[in-house]
């Protein structure tokens, strides 16, 4: 077992989703104790926990609700003693819209769930991560490096969060906390398939070909490749890495 995972648990926000569930599995295979949160789909979280077949506990969490976040952290600490890693893999089916098409209610809703939700996690989690000298891994987007038109609702909040992460890395390094992110390209997982099914006029064959032409590695990514990167960043092998955004995007950013 990696020394970073010996005490407490890895808390995966959005652990019932496509990327989050693979992260949970890979951390468990590294002999880490894993706790996962879900927003609405309790059964999916139960299924993931049963599939991993390890000491996995699940928690309902609305990260846009500061009180819900604080109470969840207290429950996790009560169950596991400490949190050695915080992984934010929460994902939402954000509509693909051009900036001119976005109304203020949609914009404010995304900002509240993504930016304010992340800040709630950090506000409640930092005291516990200081105690464990833990790390933060945020699942971000390769759109930060090269903007894909129609993706502003995903990219804009993540740009803010990236700067918060750099601030954490700079300010909390003295307390033993590391903070990094993983910038995803197109990953062959559930949310991508749903988007193609629900909006096949946007994500059509021409879109598929255009995206493939931007990649140095001519395929879409596998969820396990993301999860392996998350485990590495949280492990002692990455003990001198902080404040970085690691692209897992097949060279999309080049």
PDB file of C-alpha atoms in Angstrom:
ATOM      1  CA  UNK A   1       0.000   0.000   0.000  1.00  0.00           C
ATOM      2  CA  UNK A   2       1.223   3.487  -0.814  1.00  0.00           C
ATOM      3  CA  UNK A   3       2.161   5.354   2.351  1.00  0.00           C
ATOM      4  CA  UNK A   4      -0.237   8.181   1.468  1.00  0.00           C
ATOM      5  CA  UNK A   5      -3.200   5.794   1.663  1.00  0.00           C
ATOM      6  CA  UNK A   6      -2.391   4.030   4.932  1.00  0.00           C
ATOM      7  CA  UNK A   7      -4.542   6.229   7.147  1.00  0.00           C
ATOM      8  CA  UNK A   8      -8.116   7.351   6.614  1.00  0.00           C
ATOM      9  CA  UNK A   9      -9.824   7.331   3.246  1.00  0.00           C
ATOM     10  CA  UNK A  10      -9.915   8.721  -0.249  1.00  0.00           C
ATOM     11  CA  UNK A  11     -13.109  10.777  -0.552  1.00  0.00           C
ATOM     12  CA  UNK A  12     -14.387  10.859  -4.123  1.00  0.00           C
ATOM     13  CA  UNK A  13     -16.997  13.504  -4.850  1.00  0.00           C
ATOM     14  CA  UNK A  14     -19.201  12.178  -7.645  1.00  0.00           C
ATOM     15  CA  UNK A  15     -17.931   8.656  -7.126  1.00  0.00           C
ATOM     16  CA  UNK A  16     -21.079   7.158  -8.630  1.00  0.00           C
ATOM     17  CA  UNK A  17     -20.384   8.649 -12.082  1.00  0.00           C
ATOM     18  CA  UNK A  18     -18.359   7.286 -14.976  1.00  0.00           C
ATOM     19  CA  UNK A  19     -14.986   8.836 -14.131  1.00  0.00           C
ATOM     20  CA  UNK A  20     -15.590   8.868 -10.386  1.00  0.00           C
ATOM     21  CA  UNK A  21     -16.489   5.185 -10.223  1.00  0.00           C
ATOM     22  CA  UNK A  22     -13.321   4.193 -12.108  1.00  0.00           C
ATOM     23  CA  UNK A  23     -11.304   6.355  -9.723  1.00  0.00           C
ATOM     24  CA  UNK A  24     -12.944   4.556  -6.805  1.00  0.00           C
ATOM     25  CA  UNK A  25     -12.035   1.178  -8.283  1.00  0.00           C
ATOM     26  CA  UNK A  26      -8.418   2.118  -8.968  1.00  0.00           C
ATOM     27  CA  UNK A  27      -7.886   3.600  -5.507  1.00  0.00           C
ATOM     28  CA  UNK A  28      -9.400   0.472  -3.959  1.00  0.00           C
ATOM     29  CA  UNK A  29      -7.042  -1.683  -6.039  1.00  0.00           C
ATOM     30  CA  UNK A  30      -4.208   0.375  -4.553  1.00  0.00           C
ATOM     31  CA  UNK A  31      -5.481  -0.781  -1.141  1.00  0.00           C
ATOM     32  CA  UNK A  32      -6.876   2.617  -0.218  1.00  0.00           C
ATOM     33  CA  UNK A  33     -10.086   2.861   1.752  1.00  0.00           C
ATOM     34  CA  UNK A  34     -12.645   4.635  -0.396  1.00  0.00           C
ATOM     35  CA  UNK A  35     -15.685   6.791   0.355  1.00  0.00           C
ATOM     36  CA  UNK A  36     -17.897   8.054  -2.463  1.00  0.00           C
ATOM     37  CA  UNK A  37     -20.654  10.629  -2.730  1.00  0.00           C
ATOM     38  CA  UNK A  38     -23.688  10.796  -4.979  1.00  0.00           C
ATOM     39  CA  UNK A  39     -26.160  13.586  -5.640  1.00  0.00           C
ATOM     40  CA  UNK A  40     -29.387  11.852  -6.730  1.00  0.00           C
ATOM     41  CA  UNK A  41     -28.657   8.335  -7.948  1.00  0.00           C
ATOM     42  CA  UNK A  42     -28.261   6.348  -4.738  1.00  0.00           C
ATOM     43  CA  UNK A  43     -28.649   3.005  -6.505  1.00  0.00           C
ATOM     44  CA  UNK A  44     -25.715   3.748  -8.804  1.00  0.00           C
ATOM     45  CA  UNK A  45     -23.566   4.490  -5.756  1.00  0.00           C
ATOM     46  CA  UNK A  46     -24.693   1.268  -4.066  1.00  0.00           C
ATOM     47  CA  UNK A  47     -23.897  -0.717  -7.209  1.00  0.00           C
ATOM     48  CA  UNK A  48     -20.417   0.802  -7.443  1.00  0.00           C
ATOM     49  CA  UNK A  49     -19.725   0.061  -3.784  1.00  0.00           C
ATOM     50  CA  UNK A  50     -20.844  -3.553  -4.211  1.00  0.00           C
ATOM     51  CA  UNK A  51     -18.808  -3.947  -7.393  1.00  0.00           C
ATOM     52  CA  UNK A  52     -15.622  -2.765  -5.728  1.00  0.00           C
ATOM     53  CA  UNK A  53     -16.180  -5.271  -2.928  1.00  0.00           C
ATOM     54  CA  UNK A  54     -14.169  -3.285  -0.417  1.00  0.00           C
ATOM     55  CA  UNK A  55     -14.834  -1.147   2.631  1.00  0.00           C
ATOM     56  CA  UNK A  56     -16.683   1.498   0.627  1.00  0.00           C
ATOM     57  CA  UNK A  57     -19.166   3.829   2.279  1.00  0.00           C
ATOM     58  CA  UNK A  58     -21.534   6.082   0.341  1.00  0.00           C
ATOM     59  CA  UNK A  59     -22.879   9.517   1.243  1.00  0.00           C
ATOM     60  CA  UNK A  60     -25.550  11.729  -0.292  1.00  0.00           C
ATOM     61  CA  UNK A  61     -24.130  15.163  -1.047  1.00  0.00           C
ATOM     62  CA  UNK A  62     -25.307  18.393  -2.626  1.00  0.00           C
ATOM     63  CA  UNK A  63     -22.042  20.278  -2.949  1.00  0.00           C
ATOM     64  CA  UNK A  64     -23.850  23.544  -3.715  1.00  0.00           C
ATOM     65  CA  UNK A  65     -25.255  23.407  -0.171  1.00  0.00           C
ATOM     66  CA  UNK A  66     -22.555  24.451   2.303  1.00  0.00           C
ATOM     67  CA  UNK A  67     -24.322  22.827   5.252  1.00  0.00           C
ATOM     68  CA  UNK A  68     -24.700  19.530   3.384  1.00  0.00           C
ATOM     69  CA  UNK A  69     -20.986  19.563   2.573  1.00  0.00           C
ATOM     70  CA  UNK A  70     -19.950  20.310   6.148  1.00  0.00           C
ATOM     71  CA  UNK A  71     -22.169  17.552   7.547  1.00  0.00           C
ATOM     72  CA  UNK A  72     -20.888  15.035   4.998  1.00  0.00           C
ATOM     73  CA  UNK A  73     -17.263  15.741   5.902  1.00  0.00           C
ATOM     74  CA  UNK A  74     -18.085  15.237   9.576  1.00  0.00           C
ATOM     75  CA  UNK A  75     -19.725  11.883   8.771  1.00  0.00           C
ATOM     76  CA  UNK A  76     -16.710  10.753   6.746  1.00  0.00           C
ATOM     77  CA  UNK A  77     -14.306  11.734   9.537  1.00  0.00           C
ATOM     78  CA  UNK A  78     -16.467   9.872  12.054  1.00  0.00           C
ATOM     79  CA  UNK A  79     -16.384   6.744   9.871  1.00  0.00           C
ATOM     80  CA  UNK A  80     -12.744   6.807   8.719  1.00  0.00           C
ATOM     81  CA  UNK A  81     -10.831   9.017  11.136  1.00  0.00           C
ATOM     82  CA  UNK A  82      -9.249  11.206   8.473  1.00  0.00           C
ATOM     83  CA  UNK A  83      -9.279  12.035   4.755  1.00  0.00           C
ATOM     84  CA  UNK A  84      -5.962  11.531   2.966  1.00  0.00           C
ATOM     85  CA  UNK A  85      -7.201  12.510  -0.512  1.00  0.00           C
ATOM     86  CA  UNK A  86     -10.079  14.583  -1.865  1.00  0.00           C
ATOM     87  CA  UNK A  87     -11.004  13.807  -5.476  1.00  0.00           C
ATOM     88  CA  UNK A  88     -13.607  16.016  -7.138  1.00  0.00           C
ATOM     89  CA  UNK A  89     -15.009  14.003 -10.041  1.00  0.00           C
ATOM     90  CA  UNK A  90     -18.519  15.441  -9.910  1.00  0.00           C
ATOM     91  CA  UNK A  91     -19.845  15.930 -13.408  1.00  0.00           C
ATOM     92  CA  UNK A  92     -23.044  17.458 -14.719  1.00  0.00           C
ATOM     93  CA  UNK A  93     -24.792  17.136 -18.072  1.00  0.00           C
ATOM     94  CA  UNK A  94     -24.083  20.736 -18.999  1.00  0.00           C
ATOM     95  CA  UNK A  95     -25.705  21.787 -22.278  1.00  0.00           C
ATOM     96  CA  UNK A  96     -23.468  22.654 -25.209  1.00  0.00           C
ATOM     97  CA  UNK A  97     -24.406  26.239 -25.997  1.00  0.00           C
ATOM     98  CA  UNK A  98     -22.715  29.163 -27.645  1.00  0.00           C
ATOM     99  CA  UNK A  99     -22.225  32.177 -25.390  1.00  0.00           C
ATOM    100  CA  UNK A 100     -24.943  34.148 -27.189  1.00  0.00           C
ATOM    101  CA  UNK A 101     -27.483  31.384 -26.438  1.00  0.00           C
ATOM    102  CA  UNK A 102     -26.999  31.250 -22.658  1.00  0.00           C
ATOM    103  CA  UNK A 103     -29.566  32.911 -20.407  1.00  0.00           C
ATOM    104  CA  UNK A 104     -28.672  34.355 -17.028  1.00  0.00           C
ATOM    105  CA  UNK A 105     -30.512  31.680 -15.013  1.00  0.00           C
ATOM    106  CA  UNK A 106     -28.563  28.868 -16.671  1.00  0.00           C
ATOM    107  CA  UNK A 107     -25.285  30.746 -16.226  1.00  0.00           C
ATOM    108  CA  UNK A 108     -25.900  31.423 -12.537  1.00  0.00           C
ATOM    109  CA  UNK A 109     -26.983  27.819 -11.940  1.00  0.00           C
ATOM    110  CA  UNK A 110     -23.760  26.448 -13.410  1.00  0.00           C
ATOM    111  CA  UNK A 111     -21.637  28.950 -11.492  1.00  0.00           C
ATOM    112  CA  UNK A 112     -23.375  28.001  -8.247  1.00  0.00           C
ATOM    113  CA  UNK A 113     -23.039  24.252  -8.730  1.00  0.00           C
ATOM    114  CA  UNK A 114     -19.477  24.263 -10.073  1.00  0.00           C
ATOM    115  CA  UNK A 115     -17.562  27.187  -8.567  1.00  0.00           C
ATOM    116  CA  UNK A 116     -19.487  27.663  -5.329  1.00  0.00           C
ATOM    117  CA  UNK A 117     -19.807  23.899  -4.960  1.00  0.00           C
ATOM    118  CA  UNK A 118     -16.046  23.459  -5.244  1.00  0.00           C
ATOM    119  CA  UNK A 119     -15.422  26.275  -2.777  1.00  0.00           C
ATOM    120  CA  UNK A 120     -17.779  24.595  -0.293  1.00  0.00           C
ATOM    121  CA  UNK A 121     -15.715  21.412  -0.571  1.00  0.00           C
ATOM    122  CA  UNK A 122     -12.486  23.296   0.012  1.00  0.00           C
ATOM    123  CA  UNK A 123     -13.871  25.384   2.872  1.00  0.00           C
ATOM    124  CA  UNK A 124     -15.021  22.283   4.755  1.00  0.00           C
ATOM    125  CA  UNK A 125     -12.189  19.996   3.657  1.00  0.00           C
ATOM    126  CA  UNK A 126      -9.047  22.062   4.247  1.00  0.00           C
ATOM    127  CA  UNK A 127      -8.934  21.635   8.051  1.00  0.00           C
ATOM    128  CA  UNK A 128      -9.073  17.850   7.664  1.00  0.00           C
ATOM    129  CA  UNK A 129      -6.530  17.794   4.834  1.00  0.00           C
ATOM    130  CA  UNK A 130      -4.136  19.844   6.969  1.00  0.00           C
ATOM    131  CA  UNK A 131      -4.365  17.201   9.676  1.00  0.00           C
ATOM    132  CA  UNK A 132      -3.569  14.391   7.226  1.00  0.00           C
ATOM    133  CA  UNK A 133      -1.168  16.401   5.014  1.00  0.00           C
ATOM    134  CA  UNK A 134      -3.417  15.239   2.215  1.00  0.00           C
ATOM    135  CA  UNK A 135      -3.896  16.041  -1.440  1.00  0.00           C
ATOM    136  CA  UNK A 136      -6.592  17.335  -3.766  1.00  0.00           C
ATOM    137  CA  UNK A 137      -7.225  16.028  -7.276  1.00  0.00           C
ATOM    138  CA  UNK A 138      -9.729  17.902  -9.428  1.00  0.00           C
ATOM    139  CA  UNK A 139     -11.100  16.479 -12.682  1.00  0.00           C
ATOM    140  CA  UNK A 140     -10.907  19.373 -15.138  1.00  0.00           C
ATOM    141  CA  UNK A 141     -11.057  19.898 -18.916  1.00  0.00           C
ATOM    142  CA  UNK A 142      -8.576  20.148 -21.780  1.00  0.00           C
ATOM    143  CA  UNK A 143     -10.793  22.954 -23.035  1.00  0.00           C
ATOM    144  CA  UNK A 144      -8.714  25.147 -20.739  1.00  0.00           C
ATOM    145  CA  UNK A 145      -5.794  24.755 -23.149  1.00  0.00           C
ATOM    146  CA  UNK A 146      -7.704  25.014 -26.421  1.00  0.00           C
ATOM    147  CA  UNK A 147     -11.258  26.353 -26.283  1.00  0.00           C
ATOM    148  CA  UNK A 148     -13.873  24.222 -28.092  1.00  0.00           C
ATOM    149  CA  UNK A 149     -16.784  26.434 -29.275  1.00  0.00           C
ATOM    150  CA  UNK A 150     -20.001  25.685 -27.410  1.00  0.00           C
ATOM    151  CA  UNK A 151     -18.234  24.545 -24.237  1.00  0.00           C
ATOM    152  CA  UNK A 152     -18.134  27.766 -22.230  1.00  0.00           C
ATOM    153  CA  UNK A 153     -20.425  26.422 -19.480  1.00  0.00           C
ATOM    154  CA  UNK A 154     -17.862  23.724 -18.759  1.00  0.00           C
ATOM    155  CA  UNK A 155     -14.663  25.654 -19.328  1.00  0.00           C
ATOM    156  CA  UNK A 156     -15.427  28.970 -17.590  1.00  0.00           C
ATOM    157  CA  UNK A 157     -16.070  27.514 -14.102  1.00  0.00           C
ATOM    158  CA  UNK A 158     -13.072  25.195 -14.401  1.00  0.00           C
ATOM    159  CA  UNK A 159     -10.808  28.122 -15.276  1.00  0.00           C
ATOM    160  CA  UNK A 160     -11.762  29.737 -11.976  1.00  0.00           C
ATOM    161  CA  UNK A 161     -11.285  26.487 -10.084  1.00  0.00           C
ATOM    162  CA  UNK A 162      -7.822  26.045 -11.617  1.00  0.00           C
ATOM    163  CA  UNK A 163      -6.743  29.349 -10.104  1.00  0.00           C
ATOM    164  CA  UNK A 164      -8.226  28.363  -6.744  1.00  0.00           C
ATOM    165  CA  UNK A 165      -6.194  25.145  -6.912  1.00  0.00           C
ATOM    166  CA  UNK A 166      -3.006  27.073  -7.624  1.00  0.00           C
ATOM    167  CA  UNK A 167      -3.812  29.298  -4.657  1.00  0.00           C
ATOM    168  CA  UNK A 168      -4.266  26.243  -2.448  1.00  0.00           C
ATOM    169  CA  UNK A 169      -0.988  24.752  -3.688  1.00  0.00           C
ATOM    170  CA  UNK A 170       0.834  28.004  -2.911  1.00  0.00           C
ATOM    171  CA  UNK A 171      -0.806  28.787   0.422  1.00  0.00           C
ATOM    172  CA  UNK A 172      -1.249  25.303   1.871  1.00  0.00           C
ATOM    173  CA  UNK A 173       2.022  23.674   0.832  1.00  0.00           C
ATOM    174  CA  UNK A 174       3.456  24.660   4.202  1.00  0.00           C
ATOM    175  CA  UNK A 175       0.727  22.500   5.759  1.00  0.00           C
ATOM    176  CA  UNK A 176       1.655  19.487   3.636  1.00  0.00           C
ATOM    177  CA  UNK A 177      -1.279  19.826   1.224  1.00  0.00           C
ATOM    178  CA  UNK A 178      -0.796  19.270  -2.502  1.00  0.00           C
ATOM    179  CA  UNK A 179      -3.366  20.321  -5.126  1.00  0.00           C
ATOM    180  CA  UNK A 180      -3.423  19.201  -8.754  1.00  0.00           C
ATOM    181  CA  UNK A 181      -5.908  18.666 -11.553  1.00  0.00           C
ATOM    182  CA  UNK A 182      -6.392  16.433 -14.583  1.00  0.00           C
ATOM    183  CA  UNK A 183      -7.504  18.070 -17.829  1.00  0.00           C
ATOM    184  CA  UNK A 184      -9.655  15.602 -19.739  1.00  0.00           C
ATOM    185  CA  UNK A 185     -10.017  15.427 -23.459  1.00  0.00           C
ATOM    186  CA  UNK A 186     -12.865  13.387 -24.932  1.00  0.00           C
ATOM    187  CA  UNK A 187     -13.162  10.315 -22.711  1.00  0.00           C
ATOM    188  CA  UNK A 188     -15.197   7.324 -23.842  1.00  0.00           C
ATOM    189  CA  UNK A 189     -17.570   7.242 -20.889  1.00  0.00           C
ATOM    190  CA  UNK A 190     -21.221   7.674 -19.924  1.00  0.00           C
ATOM    191  CA  UNK A 191     -21.599  11.450 -20.092  1.00  0.00           C
ATOM    192  CA  UNK A 192     -20.052  11.551 -23.582  1.00  0.00           C
ATOM    193  CA  UNK A 193     -22.415   8.864 -24.879  1.00  0.00           C
ATOM    194  CA  UNK A 194     -25.434  10.642 -23.382  1.00  0.00           C
ATOM    195  CA  UNK A 195     -24.440  13.897 -25.017  1.00  0.00           C
ATOM    196  CA  UNK A 196     -24.149  12.213 -28.407  1.00  0.00           C
ATOM    197  CA  UNK A 197     -27.529  10.529 -28.026  1.00  0.00           C
ATOM    198  CA  UNK A 198     -29.318  13.659 -26.810  1.00  0.00           C
ATOM    199  CA  UNK A 199     -27.715  16.158 -29.184  1.00  0.00           C
ATOM    200  CA  UNK A 200     -26.683  14.224 -32.269  1.00  0.00           C
ATOM    201  CA  UNK A 201     -27.005  17.339 -34.427  1.00  0.00           C
ATOM    202  CA  UNK A 202     -24.064  18.875 -32.525  1.00  0.00           C
ATOM    203  CA  UNK A 203     -22.089  15.698 -31.774  1.00  0.00           C
ATOM    204  CA  UNK A 204     -22.553  14.212 -35.240  1.00  0.00           C
ATOM    205  CA  UNK A 205     -20.096  12.275 -37.420  1.00  0.00           C
ATOM    206  CA  UNK A 206     -18.599  15.512 -38.729  1.00  0.00           C
ATOM    207  CA  UNK A 207     -17.907  16.605 -35.143  1.00  0.00           C
ATOM    208  CA  UNK A 208     -16.351  13.210 -34.403  1.00  0.00           C
ATOM    209  CA  UNK A 209     -14.034  13.517 -37.402  1.00  0.00           C
ATOM    210  CA  UNK A 210     -13.119  17.121 -36.591  1.00  0.00           C
ATOM    211  CA  UNK A 211     -12.183  16.226 -33.014  1.00  0.00           C
ATOM    212  CA  UNK A 212     -10.179  13.211 -34.131  1.00  0.00           C
ATOM    213  CA  UNK A 213      -8.189  15.470 -36.442  1.00  0.00           C
ATOM    214  CA  UNK A 214      -7.090  17.567 -33.440  1.00  0.00           C
ATOM    215  CA  UNK A 215      -5.642  14.589 -31.558  1.00  0.00           C
ATOM    216  CA  UNK A 216      -2.039  13.428 -31.696  1.00  0.00           C
ATOM    217  CA  UNK A 217      -3.195   9.990 -30.507  1.00  0.00           C
ATOM    218  CA  UNK A 218      -6.004   9.012 -32.852  1.00  0.00           C
ATOM    219  CA  UNK A 219      -8.564   7.666 -30.400  1.00  0.00           C
ATOM    220  CA  UNK A 220     -10.669   8.847 -27.499  1.00  0.00           C
ATOM    221  CA  UNK A 221      -9.431   8.304 -23.965  1.00  0.00           C
ATOM    222  CA  UNK A 222     -10.312   5.461 -21.623  1.00  0.00           C
ATOM    223  CA  UNK A 223     -11.726   6.217 -18.160  1.00  0.00           C
ATOM    224  CA  UNK A 224      -9.071   3.977 -16.583  1.00  0.00           C
ATOM    225  CA  UNK A 225      -6.355   6.249 -17.975  1.00  0.00           C
ATOM    226  CA  UNK A 226      -7.890   9.125 -16.041  1.00  0.00           C
ATOM    227  CA  UNK A 227      -8.271   7.058 -12.875  1.00  0.00           C
ATOM    228  CA  UNK A 228      -4.659   5.848 -13.040  1.00  0.00           C
ATOM    229  CA  UNK A 229      -3.502   9.464 -13.275  1.00  0.00           C
ATOM    230  CA  UNK A 230      -5.619  10.418 -10.259  1.00  0.00           C
ATOM    231  CA  UNK A 231      -4.120   7.599  -8.178  1.00  0.00           C
ATOM    232  CA  UNK A 232      -0.613   8.647  -9.205  1.00  0.00           C
ATOM    233  CA  UNK A 233      -1.190  12.307  -8.307  1.00  0.00           C
ATOM    234  CA  UNK A 234      -2.532  11.335  -4.880  1.00  0.00           C
ATOM    235  CA  UNK A 235       0.274   8.870  -4.167  1.00  0.00           C
ATOM    236  CA  UNK A 236       3.702   9.395  -2.601  1.00  0.00           C
ATOM    237  CA  UNK A 237       5.202   8.970  -6.094  1.00  0.00           C
ATOM    238  CA  UNK A 238       3.883  12.467  -6.861  1.00  0.00           C
ATOM    239  CA  UNK A 239       4.972  13.886  -3.516  1.00  0.00           C
ATOM    240  CA  UNK A 240       6.855  16.794  -5.122  1.00  0.00           C
ATOM    241  CA  UNK A 241       4.132  17.686  -7.632  1.00  0.00           C
ATOM    242  CA  UNK A 242       1.679  20.439  -6.781  1.00  0.00           C
ATOM    243  CA  UNK A 243      -0.153  23.237  -8.556  1.00  0.00           C
ATOM    244  CA  UNK A 244      -0.193  21.404 -11.887  1.00  0.00           C
ATOM    245  CA  UNK A 245      -2.876  20.651 -14.452  1.00  0.00           C
ATOM    246  CA  UNK A 246      -2.004  17.352 -16.141  1.00  0.00           C
ATOM    247  CA  UNK A 247      -3.572  16.863 -19.599  1.00  0.00           C
ATOM    248  CA  UNK A 248      -5.004  13.416 -20.319  1.00  0.00           C
ATOM    249  CA  UNK A 249      -6.255  14.363 -23.757  1.00  0.00           C
ATOM    250  CA  UNK A 250      -4.396  12.435 -26.435  1.00  0.00           C
ATOM    251  CA  UNK A 251      -2.452  15.564 -27.362  1.00  0.00           C
ATOM    252  CA  UNK A 252      -5.509  17.760 -27.947  1.00  0.00           C
ATOM    253  CA  UNK A 253      -3.730  20.654 -26.222  1.00  0.00           C
ATOM    254  CA  UNK A 254      -0.754  20.614 -28.630  1.00  0.00           C
TER     255      UNK A 254
END
